[in-house]
Short mmCIF file of C-alpha atoms in Angstrom, two decimals:
data_model
loop_
_atom_site.label_atom_id
_atom_site.label_comp_id
_atom_site.label_asym_id
_atom_site.label_seq_id
_atom_site.Cartn_x
_atom_site.Cartn_y
_atom_site.Cartn_z
CA UNK Y 178 88.67 86.05 145.60
CA UNK Y 179 90.07 86.97 142.21
CA UNK Y 180 88.27 85.48 139.25
CA UNK Y 181 90.16 85.51 135.98
CA UNK Y 182 88.36 85.00 132.68
CA UNK Y 183 89.53 85.10 129.10
CA UNK Y 184 87.59 85.54 125.89
CA UNK Y 185 88.68 83.31 123.01
CA UNK Y 186 87.76 84.68 119.61
CA UNK Y 187 86.13 82.30 117.18
CA UNK Y 188 88.08 82.46 113.88
CA UNK Y 189 84.75 82.31 112.04
CA UNK Y 190 83.96 85.80 113.36
CA UNK Y 191 86.71 87.29 111.20
CA UNK Y 192 84.80 88.60 108.19
CA UNK Y 193 85.75 90.98 105.40
CA UNK Y 194 84.25 94.44 105.92
CA UNK Y 195 84.77 97.30 103.47
CA UNK Y 196 84.49 100.75 105.02
CA UNK Y 197 84.23 102.15 101.50
CA UNK Y 198 83.90 100.44 98.10
CA UNK Y 199 87.35 99.33 96.87
CA UNK Y 200 88.52 101.39 93.90
CA UNK Y 201 92.13 100.30 93.37
CA UNK Y 202 93.41 96.77 92.95
CA UNK Y 203 96.94 95.42 92.67
CA UNK Y 204 97.26 92.33 90.46
CA UNK Y 205 100.34 90.17 91.07
CA UNK Y 206 101.03 87.36 88.62
CA UNK Y 207 103.52 84.55 88.67
CA UNK Y 208 106.60 85.41 86.61
CA UNK Y 209 107.97 83.32 83.74
CA UNK Y 210 104.81 81.22 83.47
CA UNK Y 211 103.00 81.20 80.12
CA UNK Y 212 99.92 79.50 81.59
CA UNK Y 213 99.17 82.57 83.73
CA UNK Y 214 99.15 85.07 80.84
CA UNK Y 215 95.63 84.43 79.53
CA UNK Y 216 93.97 84.43 82.98
CA UNK Y 217 95.88 87.63 83.78
CA UNK Y 218 94.58 89.36 80.63
CA UNK Y 219 91.01 88.18 81.28
CA UNK Y 220 91.07 89.38 84.87
CA UNK Y 221 92.63 92.78 84.20
CA UNK Y 222 90.29 93.50 81.28
CA UNK Y 223 87.24 92.51 83.36
CA UNK Y 224 88.29 94.62 86.35
CA UNK Y 225 88.76 97.71 84.16
CA UNK Y 226 85.78 97.35 81.82
CA UNK Y 227 83.18 95.74 84.07
CA UNK Y 228 84.13 96.84 87.58
CA UNK Y 229 85.65 100.22 86.59
CA UNK Y 230 88.57 99.75 88.96
CA UNK Y 231 92.05 101.26 88.80
CA UNK Y 232 94.44 98.35 88.25
CA UNK Y 233 98.09 98.44 89.36
CA UNK Y 234 100.72 96.03 88.02
CA UNK Y 235 104.49 95.86 88.34
CA UNK Y 236 106.48 97.63 85.64
CA UNK Y 237 108.19 94.38 84.63
CA UNK Y 238 104.78 93.01 83.61
CA UNK Y 239 104.47 95.72 80.98
CA UNK Y 240 107.82 94.68 79.50
CA UNK Y 241 106.82 91.02 79.07
CA UNK Y 242 107.19 90.27 75.33
CA UNK Y 243 104.51 87.57 75.44
CA UNK Y 244 102.00 90.05 76.86
CA UNK Y 245 102.97 92.79 74.44
CA UNK Y 246 102.01 90.50 71.54
CA UNK Y 247 98.69 89.55 73.14
CA UNK Y 248 95.78 91.30 71.32
CA UNK Y 249 93.61 91.37 74.44
CA UNK Y 250 96.32 93.00 76.53
CA UNK Y 251 96.95 95.81 74.04
CA UNK Y 252 93.36 97.01 74.57
CA UNK Y 253 93.86 97.68 78.30
CA UNK Y 254 97.62 98.30 78.46
CA UNK Y 255 97.35 102.09 78.42
CA UNK Y 256 94.82 102.03 81.27
CA UNK Y 257 97.10 100.21 83.72
CA UNK Y 258 98.98 101.92 86.54
CA UNK Y 259 102.51 100.67 87.22
CA UNK Y 260 104.99 100.60 90.09
CA UNK Y 261 108.61 99.57 90.53
CA UNK Y 262 109.57 97.28 93.38
CA UNK Y 263 111.88 99.01 95.84
CA UNK Y 264 111.34 102.45 94.35
CA UNK Y 265 107.61 103.25 94.48
CA UNK Y 266 105.65 103.29 97.74
CA UNK Y 267 102.24 101.62 97.50
CA UNK Y 268 101.14 102.53 101.02
CA UNK Y 269 97.57 103.92 101.06
CA UNK Y 270 97.30 103.51 97.28
CA UNK Y 271 95.88 99.96 97.11
CA UNK Y 272 92.49 98.79 98.43
CA UNK Y 273 92.64 95.17 97.33
CA UNK Y 274 95.20 92.63 96.08
CA UNK Y 275 94.65 89.72 93.66
CA UNK Y 276 97.39 87.11 93.22
CA UNK Y 277 97.59 84.78 90.22
CA UNK Y 278 100.04 81.92 90.68
CA UNK Y 279 101.42 79.93 93.58
CA UNK Y 280 102.31 80.61 97.21
CA UNK Y 281 105.22 82.79 96.08
CA UNK Y 282 102.83 85.47 94.85
CA UNK Y 283 101.33 85.83 98.34
CA UNK Y 284 104.83 86.00 99.85
CA UNK Y 285 105.69 88.72 97.35
CA UNK Y 286 102.58 90.69 98.34
CA UNK Y 287 103.71 90.47 101.95
CA UNK Y 288 107.15 91.76 100.97
CA UNK Y 289 105.70 94.75 99.09
CA UNK Y 290 103.67 95.91 102.09
CA UNK Y 291 105.93 96.14 105.14
CA UNK Y 292 103.21 97.73 107.24
CA UNK Y 293 99.44 97.46 106.77
CA UNK Y 294 98.44 95.02 104.03
CA UNK Y 295 95.24 95.26 101.96
CA UNK Y 296 93.04 92.12 101.80
CA UNK Y 297 94.58 89.49 99.53
CA UNK Y 298 92.64 87.15 97.23
CA UNK Y 299 94.89 84.40 95.86
CA UNK Y 300 94.01 82.23 92.84
CA UNK Y 301 95.66 78.84 92.48
CA UNK Y 302 97.61 78.90 89.21
CA UNK Y 303 100.94 77.62 90.52
CA UNK Y 304 102.49 74.30 91.45
CA UNK Y 305 101.56 73.78 95.13
CA UNK Y 306 98.93 76.35 96.07
CA UNK Y 307 98.73 75.82 99.83
CA UNK Y 308 98.03 79.52 100.39
CA UNK Y 309 95.95 80.06 97.23
CA UNK Y 310 92.45 78.63 97.84
CA UNK Y 311 90.56 80.13 94.86
CA UNK Y 312 90.09 78.41 91.49
CA UNK Y 313 90.07 80.68 88.45
CA UNK Y 314 87.22 79.05 86.50
CA UNK Y 315 84.46 81.35 87.79
CA UNK Y 316 86.61 84.30 88.86
CA UNK Y 317 83.93 86.88 87.98
CA UNK Y 318 81.48 85.52 90.54
CA UNK Y 319 84.14 85.02 93.21
CA UNK Y 320 85.67 88.49 92.85
CA UNK Y 321 82.21 90.08 92.86
CA UNK Y 322 81.37 88.31 96.13
CA UNK Y 323 84.57 89.63 97.68
CA UNK Y 324 83.98 93.18 96.44
CA UNK Y 325 80.52 93.02 98.03
CA UNK Y 326 82.02 91.89 101.34
CA UNK Y 327 80.77 88.31 101.31
CA UNK Y 328 83.93 86.54 102.48
CA UNK Y 329 85.73 85.23 105.52
CA UNK Y 330 89.25 86.31 106.48
CA UNK Y 331 92.29 84.58 107.91
CA UNK Y 332 94.63 87.01 109.62
CA UNK Y 333 98.07 85.52 108.96
CA UNK Y 334 100.57 86.81 111.50
CA UNK Y 335 104.01 87.96 110.39
CA UNK Y 336 107.37 88.18 112.13
CA UNK Y 337 109.31 91.43 112.48
CA UNK Y 338 113.00 90.67 112.05
CA UNK Y 339 115.72 93.18 112.94
CA UNK Y 340 119.46 92.60 112.50
CA UNK Y 341 121.57 94.46 115.03
CA UNK Y 342 125.21 94.70 113.97
CA UNK Y 343 128.00 94.74 116.54
CA UNK Y 344 129.64 97.76 114.92
CA UNK Y 345 126.35 99.66 114.88
CA UNK Y 346 125.91 99.19 118.62
CA UNK Y 347 129.48 100.28 119.33
CA UNK Y 348 129.63 103.26 116.99
CA UNK Y 349 125.97 104.32 117.28
CA UNK Y 350 125.88 104.87 113.52
CA UNK Y 351 122.88 106.43 111.88
CA UNK Y 352 122.63 103.67 109.29
CA UNK Y 353 119.23 101.98 109.69
CA UNK Y 354 119.41 98.25 110.52
CA UNK Y 355 117.83 95.51 108.40
CA UNK Y 356 114.15 95.53 109.39
CA UNK Y 357 111.84 93.15 107.54
CA UNK Y 358 108.46 91.48 107.97
CA UNK Y 359 108.18 87.82 106.93
CA UNK Y 360 105.07 85.73 106.35
CA UNK Y 361 106.62 82.25 106.41
CA UNK Y 362 109.93 82.12 108.23
CA UNK Y 363 113.35 83.49 108.94
CA UNK Y 364 116.13 80.91 108.55
CA UNK Y 365 119.55 80.98 110.19
CA UNK Y 366 121.97 78.41 108.75
CA UNK Y 367 125.68 77.61 108.44
CA UNK Y 368 125.89 78.74 104.82
CA UNK Y 369 128.88 77.36 102.87
CA UNK Y 370 130.82 76.41 106.01
CA UNK Y 371 131.53 72.69 106.63
CA UNK Y 372 131.27 73.21 110.41
CA UNK Y 373 128.19 72.96 112.60
CA UNK Y 374 126.26 76.11 113.28
CA UNK Y 375 126.63 77.17 116.89
CA UNK Y 376 123.80 79.58 117.63
CA UNK Y 377 122.65 81.03 120.95
CA UNK Y 378 118.89 81.41 121.43
CA UNK Y 379 117.39 83.89 123.91
CA UNK Y 380 113.72 84.43 124.80
CA UNK Y 381 112.84 87.80 126.35
CA UNK Y 382 116.48 88.20 127.37
CA UNK Y 383 116.82 84.76 128.96
CA UNK Y 384 119.24 82.27 127.41
CA UNK Y 385 117.19 79.23 126.39
CA UNK Y 386 119.63 76.97 124.60
CA UNK Y 387 122.44 76.77 122.08
CA UNK Y 388 121.73 75.21 118.71
CA UNK Y 389 124.38 72.92 117.24
CA UNK Y 390 123.40 71.67 113.83
CA UNK Y 391 122.70 72.99 110.36
CA UNK Y 392 120.68 75.93 111.62
CA UNK Y 393 117.38 77.18 113.01
CA UNK Y 394 113.95 78.04 111.56
CA UNK Y 395 111.78 80.65 113.27
CA UNK Y 396 108.37 80.56 111.62
CA UNK Y 397 104.82 81.81 111.84
CA UNK Y 398 101.88 79.39 111.98
CA UNK Y 399 101.48 80.04 108.23
CA UNK Y 400 105.13 79.02 107.76
CA UNK Y 401 104.65 75.86 109.82
CA UNK Y 402 103.55 74.03 106.65
CA UNK Y 403 106.57 75.27 104.67
CA UNK Y 404 110.25 74.68 105.53
CA UNK Y 405 109.42 73.93 109.18
CA UNK Y 406 107.25 70.89 108.47
CA UNK Y 407 110.00 69.46 106.28
CA UNK Y 408 112.33 69.80 109.28
CA UNK Y 409 109.95 67.86 111.55
CA UNK Y 410 107.77 70.59 113.07
CA UNK Y 411 104.06 70.34 113.76
CA UNK Y 412 101.52 72.02 111.51
CA UNK Y 413 99.71 74.91 113.22
CA UNK Y 414 96.55 76.62 112.03
CA UNK Y 415 97.32 80.22 110.96
CA UNK Y 416 94.83 81.65 113.45
CA UNK Y 417 96.85 80.30 116.41
CA UNK Y 418 98.92 83.10 118.05
CA UNK Y 419 102.35 81.50 118.22
CA UNK Y 420 105.95 81.44 117.02
CA UNK Y 421 107.60 78.16 116.05
CA UNK Y 422 111.27 77.39 116.68
CA UNK Y 423 112.56 74.41 114.70
CA UNK Y 424 116.17 73.18 114.58
CA UNK Y 425 117.59 72.06 111.22
CA UNK Y 426 119.35 68.69 111.57
CA UNK Y 427 120.39 69.25 115.23
CA UNK Y 428 123.32 67.16 116.45
CA UNK Y 429 121.20 65.96 119.35
CA UNK Y 430 118.62 63.21 119.80
CA UNK Y 431 116.50 65.30 122.17
CA UNK Y 432 116.16 68.69 120.45
CA UNK Y 433 112.51 68.81 119.46
CA UNK Y 434 110.75 71.77 117.79
CA UNK Y 435 109.03 74.11 120.24
CA UNK Y 436 106.15 76.60 120.12
CA UNK Y 437 106.35 79.86 122.08
CA UNK Y 438 103.67 82.53 122.60
CA UNK Y 439 103.22 85.26 120.04
CA UNK Y 440 104.58 88.54 121.36
CA UNK Y 441 107.77 87.29 122.98
CA UNK Y 442 111.08 88.54 121.57
CA UNK Y 443 113.58 86.00 120.34
CA UNK Y 444 117.23 86.92 120.04
CA UNK Y 445 119.50 84.74 117.90
CA UNK Y 446 123.24 85.29 117.78
CA UNK Y 447 126.38 83.44 116.74
CA UNK Y 448 127.94 81.80 119.81
CA UNK Y 449 131.25 83.41 120.84
CA UNK Y 450 133.08 80.07 120.52
CA UNK Y 451 131.50 79.20 117.14
CA UNK Y 452 133.99 78.12 114.48
CA UNK Y 453 132.11 79.92 111.75
CA UNK Y 454 129.61 82.68 111.04
CA UNK Y 455 125.95 82.13 110.16
CA UNK Y 456 123.70 83.22 107.32
CA UNK Y 457 120.13 84.49 107.55
CA UNK Y 458 117.36 84.73 104.94
CA UNK Y 459 113.85 86.17 105.15
CA UNK Y 460 111.13 84.23 103.32
CA UNK Y 461 113.92 83.00 101.05
CA UNK Y 462 115.14 86.52 100.20
CA UNK Y 463 117.65 89.15 101.33
CA UNK Y 464 120.23 86.56 102.38
CA UNK Y 465 123.08 88.03 104.42
CA UNK Y 466 125.82 86.99 106.81
CA UNK Y 467 125.67 87.15 110.61
CA UNK Y 468 129.07 87.74 112.19
CA UNK Y 469 130.24 87.21 115.75
CA UNK Y 470 128.65 89.91 117.90
CA UNK Y 471 125.71 90.44 115.53
CA UNK Y 472 122.22 89.48 116.62
CA UNK Y 473 118.82 88.89 115.05
CA UNK Y 474 115.74 90.05 116.98
CA UNK Y 475 112.42 88.39 116.07
CA UNK Y 476 108.94 89.11 117.40
CA UNK Y 477 105.35 89.01 116.15
CA UNK Y 478 104.42 92.00 113.99
CA UNK Y 479 101.30 94.08 114.57
CA UNK Y 480 100.65 93.97 110.80
CA UNK Y 481 99.17 90.61 109.70
CA UNK Y 482 98.29 89.62 106.16
CA UNK Y 483 94.46 89.49 105.76
CA UNK Y 484 94.02 86.49 103.49
CA UNK Y 485 90.56 86.06 101.97
CA UNK Y 486 89.06 82.56 102.34
CA UNK Y 487 87.37 80.64 99.55
CA UNK Y 488 85.11 78.90 102.12
CA UNK Y 489 86.12 79.58 105.72
CA UNK Y 490 89.21 79.46 107.93
CA UNK Y 491 88.85 75.82 108.91
CA UNK Y 492 87.72 74.30 105.60
CA UNK Y 493 90.37 76.11 103.54
CA UNK Y 494 93.21 74.93 105.80
CA UNK Y 495 92.19 71.28 106.00
CA UNK Y 496 91.45 71.19 102.27
CA UNK Y 497 94.99 72.46 101.63
CA UNK Y 498 96.44 69.84 103.99
CA UNK Y 499 94.60 67.09 102.13
CA UNK Y 500 95.13 68.29 98.55
CA UNK Y 501 98.66 69.74 98.74
CA UNK Y 502 100.36 67.68 101.45
CA UNK Y 503 98.15 64.54 101.29
CA UNK Y 504 97.80 64.69 105.06
CA UNK Y 505 96.81 61.37 106.68
CA UNK Y 506 96.28 59.63 103.36
CA UNK Y 507 96.12 55.87 103.92
CA UNK Y 508 94.41 52.89 102.40
CA UNK Y 509 91.50 52.06 104.69
CA UNK Y 510 91.57 48.89 106.74
CA UNK Y 511 89.09 46.29 105.53
CA UNK Y 512 86.08 45.28 107.62
CA UNK Y 513 86.18 41.73 108.97
CA UNK Y 514 83.32 40.72 106.66
CA UNK Y 515 85.50 41.66 103.69
CA UNK Y 516 88.27 39.25 104.68
CA UNK Y 517 87.20 35.95 103.14
CA UNK Y 518 90.07 34.02 104.68
CA UNK Y 519 88.81 34.81 108.18
CA UNK Y 520 85.14 34.05 107.63
CA UNK Y 521 85.81 30.30 107.75
CA UNK Y 522 87.51 30.46 111.14
CA UNK Y 523 85.95 31.07 114.53
CA UNK Y 524 87.15 32.60 117.73
CA UNK Y 525 87.47 29.08 119.15
CA UNK Y 526 90.23 28.16 116.68
CA UNK Y 527 93.53 27.50 118.40
CA UNK Y 528 97.01 28.13 117.09
CA UNK Y 529 97.59 24.36 117.04
CA UNK Y 530 94.56 23.76 114.83
CA UNK Y 531 95.57 26.54 112.48
CA UNK Y 532 99.11 25.14 112.27
CA UNK Y 533 97.70 21.69 111.54
CA UNK Y 534 95.57 23.15 108.72
CA UNK Y 535 98.63 24.90 107.26
CA UNK Y 536 100.55 21.61 107.27
CA UNK Y 537 97.72 19.84 105.42
CA UNK Y 538 97.56 22.63 102.85
CA UNK Y 539 101.30 22.43 102.22
#
């Protein structure tokens, strides 16, 4: 007989391990937010003066007029290393990432590193903060714990998205196709067209269905609590290996969101008989048009985002559900002893007797 067994990894076993002490840190702050400036200056100054780390920031940060006029920032400004998005390669230069702001800062970190991503520690200084579990009040103690390796990790899977153009396939041009990794989702929609989207969906080469509606969301478990949940999808813990497929306003009463295994390849293309083209965006960026004959290939990337936990994988996620989305918030039902109007009645009361009492009261 053949006995098949499978080992399921406990998410709690995912711990941060430094093979060498981290020396370089990238600090990403929320843009156009005055409230983040002072925490940013405090953190950068502390990392340089107390931890003797090499701190990288984006070049645009150095040009911020509010920071230039900050006395504390002028002390450390000359010691900062800078990079320019889209021009400088940070691969193998960064050991550690700290984000100050909202969920967008973590998405930006994912965008900057299209292969291996350093561990990310995200402080909640934004509006929602579902992906940013750390509070800034005692940042010195929290960062020190992380630098010493005392932290749990959540490996957030990403999706590799490749656009294959019809002309590229026919002409075999050398122009590289759009190839991006997304942390939340890739969205295919009807754009400015008044007509329904008509999109064909394939899974590992097999035609699954055609989507008629406003569009389609293909998301990671991390992205399940973003656009997908607003479109009616379930919320999936980020440690679950899966890809979510969620229709946007489908013109069908039976098209429910589905979950497919991580590792399969999804192919999305504009149906040949579609009245219009479609548009695609990647984590809300790089929006471009999909024409007839073009296709979008989506599969799970081998490069996740290692997100550092404030507590652990389970506590952080359920705390975010409760605090950010108010999951299952309801006024509790009263105990029978608390209902004074029922304490005077017994189980032997009949409807007739209760009706008679109501008539006397009236």
